[in-house]
PDB file of N, CA and C in Angstrom:
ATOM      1  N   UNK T   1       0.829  -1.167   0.000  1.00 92.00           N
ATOM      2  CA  UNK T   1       0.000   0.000   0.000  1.00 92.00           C
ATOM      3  C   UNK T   1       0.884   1.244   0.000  1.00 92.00           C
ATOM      4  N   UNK T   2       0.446   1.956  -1.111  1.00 93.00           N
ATOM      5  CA  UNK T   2       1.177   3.728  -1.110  1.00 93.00           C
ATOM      6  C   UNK T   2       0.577   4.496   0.397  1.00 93.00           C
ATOM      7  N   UNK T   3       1.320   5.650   0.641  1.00 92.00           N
ATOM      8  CA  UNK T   3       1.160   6.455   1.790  1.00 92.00           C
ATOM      9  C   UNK T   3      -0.113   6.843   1.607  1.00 92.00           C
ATOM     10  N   UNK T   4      -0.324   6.783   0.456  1.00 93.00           N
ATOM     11  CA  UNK T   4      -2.212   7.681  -0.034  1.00 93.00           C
ATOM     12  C   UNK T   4      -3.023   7.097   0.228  1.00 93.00           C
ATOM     13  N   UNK T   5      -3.086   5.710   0.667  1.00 95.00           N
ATOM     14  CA  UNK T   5      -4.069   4.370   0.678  1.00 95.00           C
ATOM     15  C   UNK T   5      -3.573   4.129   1.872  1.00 95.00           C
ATOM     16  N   UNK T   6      -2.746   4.020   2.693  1.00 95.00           N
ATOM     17  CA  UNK T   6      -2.611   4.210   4.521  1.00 95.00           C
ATOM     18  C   UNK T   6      -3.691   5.408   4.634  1.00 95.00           C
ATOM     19  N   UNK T   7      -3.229   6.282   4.146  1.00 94.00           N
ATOM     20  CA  UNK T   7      -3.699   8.006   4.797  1.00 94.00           C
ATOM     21  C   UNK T   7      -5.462   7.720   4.393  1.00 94.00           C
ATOM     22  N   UNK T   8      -5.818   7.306   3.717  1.00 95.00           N
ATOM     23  CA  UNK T   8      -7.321   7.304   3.045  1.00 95.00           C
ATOM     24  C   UNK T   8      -8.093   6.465   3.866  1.00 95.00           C
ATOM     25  N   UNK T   9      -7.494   5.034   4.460  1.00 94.00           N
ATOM     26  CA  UNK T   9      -8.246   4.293   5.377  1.00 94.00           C
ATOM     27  C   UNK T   9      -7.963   4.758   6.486  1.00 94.00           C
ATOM     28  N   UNK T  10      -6.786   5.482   7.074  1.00 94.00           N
ATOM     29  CA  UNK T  10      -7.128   5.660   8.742  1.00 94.00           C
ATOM     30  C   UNK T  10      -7.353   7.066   8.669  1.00 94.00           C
ATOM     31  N   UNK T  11      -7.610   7.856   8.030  1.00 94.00           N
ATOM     32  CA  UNK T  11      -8.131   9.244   7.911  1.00 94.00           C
ATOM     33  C   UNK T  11      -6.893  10.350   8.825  1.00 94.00           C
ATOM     34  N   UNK T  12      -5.600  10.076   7.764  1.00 94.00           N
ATOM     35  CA  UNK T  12      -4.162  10.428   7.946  1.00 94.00           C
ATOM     36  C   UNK T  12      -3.771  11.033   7.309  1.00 94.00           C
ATOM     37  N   UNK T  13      -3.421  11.879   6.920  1.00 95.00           N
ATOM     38  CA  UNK T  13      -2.529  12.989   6.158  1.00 95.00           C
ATOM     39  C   UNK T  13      -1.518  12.191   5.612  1.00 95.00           C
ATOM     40  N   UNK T  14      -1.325  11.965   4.209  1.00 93.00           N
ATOM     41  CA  UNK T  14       0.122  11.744   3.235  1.00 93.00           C
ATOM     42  C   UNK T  14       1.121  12.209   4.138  1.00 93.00           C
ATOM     43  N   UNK T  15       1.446  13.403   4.146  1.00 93.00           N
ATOM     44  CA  UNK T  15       2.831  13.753   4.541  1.00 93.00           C
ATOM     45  C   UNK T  15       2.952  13.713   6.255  1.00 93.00           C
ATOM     46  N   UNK T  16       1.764  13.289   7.154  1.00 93.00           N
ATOM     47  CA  UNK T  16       2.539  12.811   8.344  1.00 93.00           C
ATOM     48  C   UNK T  16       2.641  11.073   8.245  1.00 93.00           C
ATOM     49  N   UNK T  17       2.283  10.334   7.342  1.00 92.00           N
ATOM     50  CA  UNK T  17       2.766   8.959   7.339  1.00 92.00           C
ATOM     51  C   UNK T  17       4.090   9.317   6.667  1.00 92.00           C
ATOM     52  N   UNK T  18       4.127   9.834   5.609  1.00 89.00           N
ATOM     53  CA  UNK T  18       5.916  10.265   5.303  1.00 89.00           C
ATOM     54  C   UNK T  18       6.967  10.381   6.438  1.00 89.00           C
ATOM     55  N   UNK T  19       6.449  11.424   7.485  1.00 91.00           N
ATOM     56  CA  UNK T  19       7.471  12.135   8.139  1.00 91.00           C
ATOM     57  C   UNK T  19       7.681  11.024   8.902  1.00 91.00           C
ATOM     58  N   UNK T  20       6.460  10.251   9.559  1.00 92.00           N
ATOM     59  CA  UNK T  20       6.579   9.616  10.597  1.00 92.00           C
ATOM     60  C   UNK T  20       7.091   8.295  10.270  1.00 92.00           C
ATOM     61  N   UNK T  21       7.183   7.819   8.780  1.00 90.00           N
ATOM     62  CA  UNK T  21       7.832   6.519   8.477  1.00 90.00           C
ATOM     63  C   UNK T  21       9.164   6.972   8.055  1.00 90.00           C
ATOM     64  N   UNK T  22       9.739   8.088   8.128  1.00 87.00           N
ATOM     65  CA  UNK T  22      11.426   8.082   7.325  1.00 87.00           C
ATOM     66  C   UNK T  22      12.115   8.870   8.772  1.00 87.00           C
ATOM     67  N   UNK T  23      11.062   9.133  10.256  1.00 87.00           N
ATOM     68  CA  UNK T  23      11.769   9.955  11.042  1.00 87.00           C
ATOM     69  C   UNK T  23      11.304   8.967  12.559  1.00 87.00           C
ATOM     70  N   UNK T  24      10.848   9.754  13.717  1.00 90.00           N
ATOM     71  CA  UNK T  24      10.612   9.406  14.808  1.00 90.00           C
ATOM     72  C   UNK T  24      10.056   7.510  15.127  1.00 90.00           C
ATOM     73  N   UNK T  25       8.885   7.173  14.234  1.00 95.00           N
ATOM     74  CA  UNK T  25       8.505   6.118  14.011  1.00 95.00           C
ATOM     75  C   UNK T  25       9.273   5.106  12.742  1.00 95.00           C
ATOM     76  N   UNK T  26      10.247   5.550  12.518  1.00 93.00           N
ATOM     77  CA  UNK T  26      10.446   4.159  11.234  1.00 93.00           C
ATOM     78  C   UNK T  26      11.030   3.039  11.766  1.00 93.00           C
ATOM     79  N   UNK T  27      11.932   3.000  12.910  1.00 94.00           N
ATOM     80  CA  UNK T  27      12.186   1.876  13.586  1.00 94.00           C
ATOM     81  C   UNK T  27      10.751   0.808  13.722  1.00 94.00           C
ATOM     82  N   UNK T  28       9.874   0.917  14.032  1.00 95.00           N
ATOM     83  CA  UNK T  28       8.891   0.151  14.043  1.00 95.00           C
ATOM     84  C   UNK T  28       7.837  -0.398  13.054  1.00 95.00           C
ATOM     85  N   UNK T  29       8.885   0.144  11.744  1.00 94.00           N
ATOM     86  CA  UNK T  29       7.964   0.159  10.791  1.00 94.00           C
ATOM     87  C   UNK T  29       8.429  -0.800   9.672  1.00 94.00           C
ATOM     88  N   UNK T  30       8.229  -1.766   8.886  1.00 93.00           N
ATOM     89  CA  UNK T  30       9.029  -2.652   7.971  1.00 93.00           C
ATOM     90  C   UNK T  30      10.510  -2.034   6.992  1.00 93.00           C
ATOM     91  N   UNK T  31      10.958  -2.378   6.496  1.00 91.00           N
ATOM     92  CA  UNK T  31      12.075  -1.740   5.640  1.00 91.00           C
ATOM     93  C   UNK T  31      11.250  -1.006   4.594  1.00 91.00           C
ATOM     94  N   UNK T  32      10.419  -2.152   4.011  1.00 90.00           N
ATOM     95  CA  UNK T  32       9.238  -1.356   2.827  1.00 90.00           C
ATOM     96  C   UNK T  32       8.629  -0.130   2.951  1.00 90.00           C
ATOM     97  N   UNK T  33       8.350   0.159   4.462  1.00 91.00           N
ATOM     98  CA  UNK T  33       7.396   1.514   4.426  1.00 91.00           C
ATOM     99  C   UNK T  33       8.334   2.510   5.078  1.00 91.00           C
ATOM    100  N   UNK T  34       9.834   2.011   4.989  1.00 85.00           N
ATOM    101  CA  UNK T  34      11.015   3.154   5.449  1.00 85.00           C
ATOM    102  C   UNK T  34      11.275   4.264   4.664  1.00 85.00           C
ATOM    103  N   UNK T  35      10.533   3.630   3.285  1.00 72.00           N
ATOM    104  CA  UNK T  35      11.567   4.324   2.303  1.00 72.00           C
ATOM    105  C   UNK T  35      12.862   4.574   2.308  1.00 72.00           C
ATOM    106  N   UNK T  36      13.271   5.582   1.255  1.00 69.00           N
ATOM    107  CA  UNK T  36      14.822   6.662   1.517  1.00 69.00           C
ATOM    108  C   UNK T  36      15.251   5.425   0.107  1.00 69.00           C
ATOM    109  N   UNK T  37      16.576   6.361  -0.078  1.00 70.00           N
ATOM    110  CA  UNK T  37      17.562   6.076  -1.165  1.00 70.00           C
ATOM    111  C   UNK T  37      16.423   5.652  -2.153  1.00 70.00           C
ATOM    112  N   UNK T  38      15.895   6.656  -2.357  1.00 69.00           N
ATOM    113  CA  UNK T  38      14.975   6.210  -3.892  1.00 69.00           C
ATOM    114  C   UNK T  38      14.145   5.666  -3.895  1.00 69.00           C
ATOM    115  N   UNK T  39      13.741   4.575  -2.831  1.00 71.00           N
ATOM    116  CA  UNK T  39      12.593   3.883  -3.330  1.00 71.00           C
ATOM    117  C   UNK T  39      11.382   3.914  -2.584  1.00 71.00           C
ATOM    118  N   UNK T  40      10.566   3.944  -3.226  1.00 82.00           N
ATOM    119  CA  UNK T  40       8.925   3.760  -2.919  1.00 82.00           C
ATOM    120  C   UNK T  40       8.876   3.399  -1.496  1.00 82.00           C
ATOM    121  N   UNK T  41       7.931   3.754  -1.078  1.00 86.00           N
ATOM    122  CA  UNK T  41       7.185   3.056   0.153  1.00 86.00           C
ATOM    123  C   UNK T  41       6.155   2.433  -0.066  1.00 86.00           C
ATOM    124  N   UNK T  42       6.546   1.096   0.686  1.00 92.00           N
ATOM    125  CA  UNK T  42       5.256   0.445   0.310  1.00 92.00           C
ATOM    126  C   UNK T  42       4.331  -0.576   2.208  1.00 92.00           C
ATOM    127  N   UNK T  43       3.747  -0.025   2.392  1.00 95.00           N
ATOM    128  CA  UNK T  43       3.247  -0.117   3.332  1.00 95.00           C
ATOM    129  C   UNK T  43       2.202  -1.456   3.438  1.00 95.00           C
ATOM    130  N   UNK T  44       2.705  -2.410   4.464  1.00 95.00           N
ATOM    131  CA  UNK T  44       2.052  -3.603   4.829  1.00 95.00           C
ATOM    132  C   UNK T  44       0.875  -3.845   6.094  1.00 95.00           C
ATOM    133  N   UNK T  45       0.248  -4.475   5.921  1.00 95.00           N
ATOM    134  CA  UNK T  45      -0.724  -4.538   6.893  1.00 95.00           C
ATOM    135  C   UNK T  45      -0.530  -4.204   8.724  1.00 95.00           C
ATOM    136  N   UNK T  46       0.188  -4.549   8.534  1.00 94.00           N
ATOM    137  CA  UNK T  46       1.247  -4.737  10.023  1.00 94.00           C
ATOM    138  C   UNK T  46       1.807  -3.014  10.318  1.00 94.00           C
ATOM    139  N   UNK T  47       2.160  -2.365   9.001  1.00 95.00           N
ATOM    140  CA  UNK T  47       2.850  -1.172   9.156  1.00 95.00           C
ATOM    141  C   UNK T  47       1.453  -0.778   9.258  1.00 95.00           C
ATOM    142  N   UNK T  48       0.207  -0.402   8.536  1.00 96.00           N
ATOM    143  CA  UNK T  48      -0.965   0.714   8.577  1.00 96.00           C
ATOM    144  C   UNK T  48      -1.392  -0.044   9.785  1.00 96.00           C
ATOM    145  N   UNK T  49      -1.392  -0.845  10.864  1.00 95.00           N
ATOM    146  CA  UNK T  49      -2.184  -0.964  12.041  1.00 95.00           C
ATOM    147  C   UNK T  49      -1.048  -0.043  13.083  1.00 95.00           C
ATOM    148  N   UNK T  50       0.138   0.003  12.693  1.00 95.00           N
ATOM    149  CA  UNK T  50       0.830   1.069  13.712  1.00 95.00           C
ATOM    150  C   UNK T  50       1.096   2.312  13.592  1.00 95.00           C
ATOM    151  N   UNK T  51       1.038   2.836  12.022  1.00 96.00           N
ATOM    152  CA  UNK T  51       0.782   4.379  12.089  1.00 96.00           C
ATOM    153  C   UNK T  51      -0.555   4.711  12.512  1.00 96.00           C
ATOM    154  N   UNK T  52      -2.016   3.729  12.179  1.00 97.00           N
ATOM    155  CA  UNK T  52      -2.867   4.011  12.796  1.00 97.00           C
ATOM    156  C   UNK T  52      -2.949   4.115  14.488  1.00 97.00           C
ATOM    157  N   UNK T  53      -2.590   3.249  15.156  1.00 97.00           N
ATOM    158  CA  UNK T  53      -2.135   3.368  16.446  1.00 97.00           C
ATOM    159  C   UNK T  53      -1.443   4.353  17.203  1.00 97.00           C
ATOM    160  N   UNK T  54      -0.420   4.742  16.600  1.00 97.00           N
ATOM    161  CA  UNK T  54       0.444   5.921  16.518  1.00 97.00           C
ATOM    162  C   UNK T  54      -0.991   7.339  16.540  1.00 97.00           C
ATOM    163  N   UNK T  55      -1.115   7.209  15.221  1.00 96.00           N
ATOM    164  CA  UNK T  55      -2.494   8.166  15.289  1.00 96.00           C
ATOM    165  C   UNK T  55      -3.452   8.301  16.189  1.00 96.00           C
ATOM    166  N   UNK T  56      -3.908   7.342  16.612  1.00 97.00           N
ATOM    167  CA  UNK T  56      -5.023   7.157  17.848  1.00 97.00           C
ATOM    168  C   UNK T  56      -4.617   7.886  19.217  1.00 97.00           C
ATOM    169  N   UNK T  57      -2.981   7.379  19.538  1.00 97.00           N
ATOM    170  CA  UNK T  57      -2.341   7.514  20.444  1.00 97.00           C
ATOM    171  C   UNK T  57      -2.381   9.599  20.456  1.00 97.00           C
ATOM    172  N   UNK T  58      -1.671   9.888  19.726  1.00 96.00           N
ATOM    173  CA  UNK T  58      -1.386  11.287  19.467  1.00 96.00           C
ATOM    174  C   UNK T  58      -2.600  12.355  19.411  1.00 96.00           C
ATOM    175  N   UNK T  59      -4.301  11.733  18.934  1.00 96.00           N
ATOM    176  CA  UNK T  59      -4.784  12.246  18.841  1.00 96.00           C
ATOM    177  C   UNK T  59      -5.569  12.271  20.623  1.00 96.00           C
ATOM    178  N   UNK T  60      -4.649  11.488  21.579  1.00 97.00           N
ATOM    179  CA  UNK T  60      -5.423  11.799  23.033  1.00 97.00           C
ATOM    180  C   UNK T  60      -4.678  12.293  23.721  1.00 97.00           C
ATOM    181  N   UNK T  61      -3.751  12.986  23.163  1.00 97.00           N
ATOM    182  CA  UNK T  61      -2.447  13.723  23.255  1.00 97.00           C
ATOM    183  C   UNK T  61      -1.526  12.776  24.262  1.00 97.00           C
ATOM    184  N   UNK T  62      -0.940  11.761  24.358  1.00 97.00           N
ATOM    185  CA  UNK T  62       0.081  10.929  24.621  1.00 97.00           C
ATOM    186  C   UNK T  62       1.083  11.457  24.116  1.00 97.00           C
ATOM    187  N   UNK T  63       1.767  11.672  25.502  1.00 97.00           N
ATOM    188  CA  UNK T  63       3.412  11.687  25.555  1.00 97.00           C
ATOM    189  C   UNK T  63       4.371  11.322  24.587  1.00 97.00           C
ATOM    190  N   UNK T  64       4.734  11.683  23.887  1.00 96.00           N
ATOM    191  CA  UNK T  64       5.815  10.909  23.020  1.00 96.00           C
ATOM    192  C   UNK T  64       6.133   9.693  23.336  1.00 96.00           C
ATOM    193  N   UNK T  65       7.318  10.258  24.901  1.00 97.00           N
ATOM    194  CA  UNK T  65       7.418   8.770  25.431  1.00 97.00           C
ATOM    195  C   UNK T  65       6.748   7.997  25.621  1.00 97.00           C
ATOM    196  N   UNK T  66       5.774   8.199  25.922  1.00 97.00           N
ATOM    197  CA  UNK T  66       4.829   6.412  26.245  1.00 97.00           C
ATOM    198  C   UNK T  66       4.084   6.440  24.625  1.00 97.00           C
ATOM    199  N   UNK T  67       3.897   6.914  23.776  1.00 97.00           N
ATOM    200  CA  UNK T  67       3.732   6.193  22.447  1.00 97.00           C
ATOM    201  C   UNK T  67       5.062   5.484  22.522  1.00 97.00           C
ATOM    202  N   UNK T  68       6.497   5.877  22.318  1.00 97.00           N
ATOM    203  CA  UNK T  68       6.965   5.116  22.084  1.00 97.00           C
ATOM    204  C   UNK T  68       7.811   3.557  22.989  1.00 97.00           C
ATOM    205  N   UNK T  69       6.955   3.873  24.296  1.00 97.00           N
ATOM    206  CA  UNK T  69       6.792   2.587  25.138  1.00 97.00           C
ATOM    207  C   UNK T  69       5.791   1.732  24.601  1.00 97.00           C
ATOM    208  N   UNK T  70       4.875   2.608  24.369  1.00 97.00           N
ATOM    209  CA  UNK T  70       3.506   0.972  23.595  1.00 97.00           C
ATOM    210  C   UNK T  70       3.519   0.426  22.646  1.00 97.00           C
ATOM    211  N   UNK T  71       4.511   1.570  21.680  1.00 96.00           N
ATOM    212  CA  UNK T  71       4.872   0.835  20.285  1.00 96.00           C
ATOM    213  C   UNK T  71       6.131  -0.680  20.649  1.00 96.00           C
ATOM    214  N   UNK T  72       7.089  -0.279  21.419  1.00 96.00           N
ATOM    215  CA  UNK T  72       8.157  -1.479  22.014  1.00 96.00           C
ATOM    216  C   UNK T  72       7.518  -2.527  22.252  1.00 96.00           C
ATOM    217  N   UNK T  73       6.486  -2.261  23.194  1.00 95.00           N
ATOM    218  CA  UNK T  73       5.798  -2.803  23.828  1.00 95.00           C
ATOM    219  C   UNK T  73       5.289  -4.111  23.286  1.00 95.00           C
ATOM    220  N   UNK T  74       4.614  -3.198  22.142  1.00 91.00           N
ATOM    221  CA  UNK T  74       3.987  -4.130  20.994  1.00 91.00           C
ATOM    222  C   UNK T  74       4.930  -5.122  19.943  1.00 91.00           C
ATOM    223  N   UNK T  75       6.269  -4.274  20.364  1.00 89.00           N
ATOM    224  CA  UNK T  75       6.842  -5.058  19.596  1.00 89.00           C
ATOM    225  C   UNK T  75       7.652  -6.244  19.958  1.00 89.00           C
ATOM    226  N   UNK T  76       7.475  -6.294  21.546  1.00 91.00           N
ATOM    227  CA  UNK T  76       8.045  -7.528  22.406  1.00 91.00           C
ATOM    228  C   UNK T  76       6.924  -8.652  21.919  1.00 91.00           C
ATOM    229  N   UNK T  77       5.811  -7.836  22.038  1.00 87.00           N
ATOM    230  CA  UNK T  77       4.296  -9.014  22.429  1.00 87.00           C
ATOM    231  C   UNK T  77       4.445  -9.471  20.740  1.00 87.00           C
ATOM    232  N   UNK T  78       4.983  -9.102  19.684  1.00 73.00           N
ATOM    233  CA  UNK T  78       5.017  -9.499  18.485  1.00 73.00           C
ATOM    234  C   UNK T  78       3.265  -9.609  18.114  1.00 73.00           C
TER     235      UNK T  78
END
């Protein structure tokens, strides 16, 4: 999935799935939806349930830090 088809189902702005997959959040995010050096992003099921999450999180105004404790979090519990 392109950033336009993340952003269209979780009702996300293009350019904060950009910022947030090539900056603060790309560690948690597949190599595919890292982008950089040229290539496409391509975003997997697994990646649009955590920028959505991410989103959810931010929109109840959560701390940076503890988004990025629940994202770890999530990523122990696999």
């Amino acid at each position: 999935m392109k950033p336009h088809d993340v952003g269209e189902r979780i009702g996300l702005s293009t350019s904060a799935i950009r910022t947030w997959s090539m900056g603060e959040f790309k560690q948690y995010l597949s190599p595919s939806a890292q982008g950089g050096d040229g290539r496409h992003r391509d975003f997997n099921d697994t990646d649009t349930q955590i920028i959505n999450h991410i989103s959810e999180l931010k929109k109840r105004s959560v701390p940076i830090e503890e988004i990025h404790a629940s994202l770890k979090q999530l990523q122990a519990d696999d």
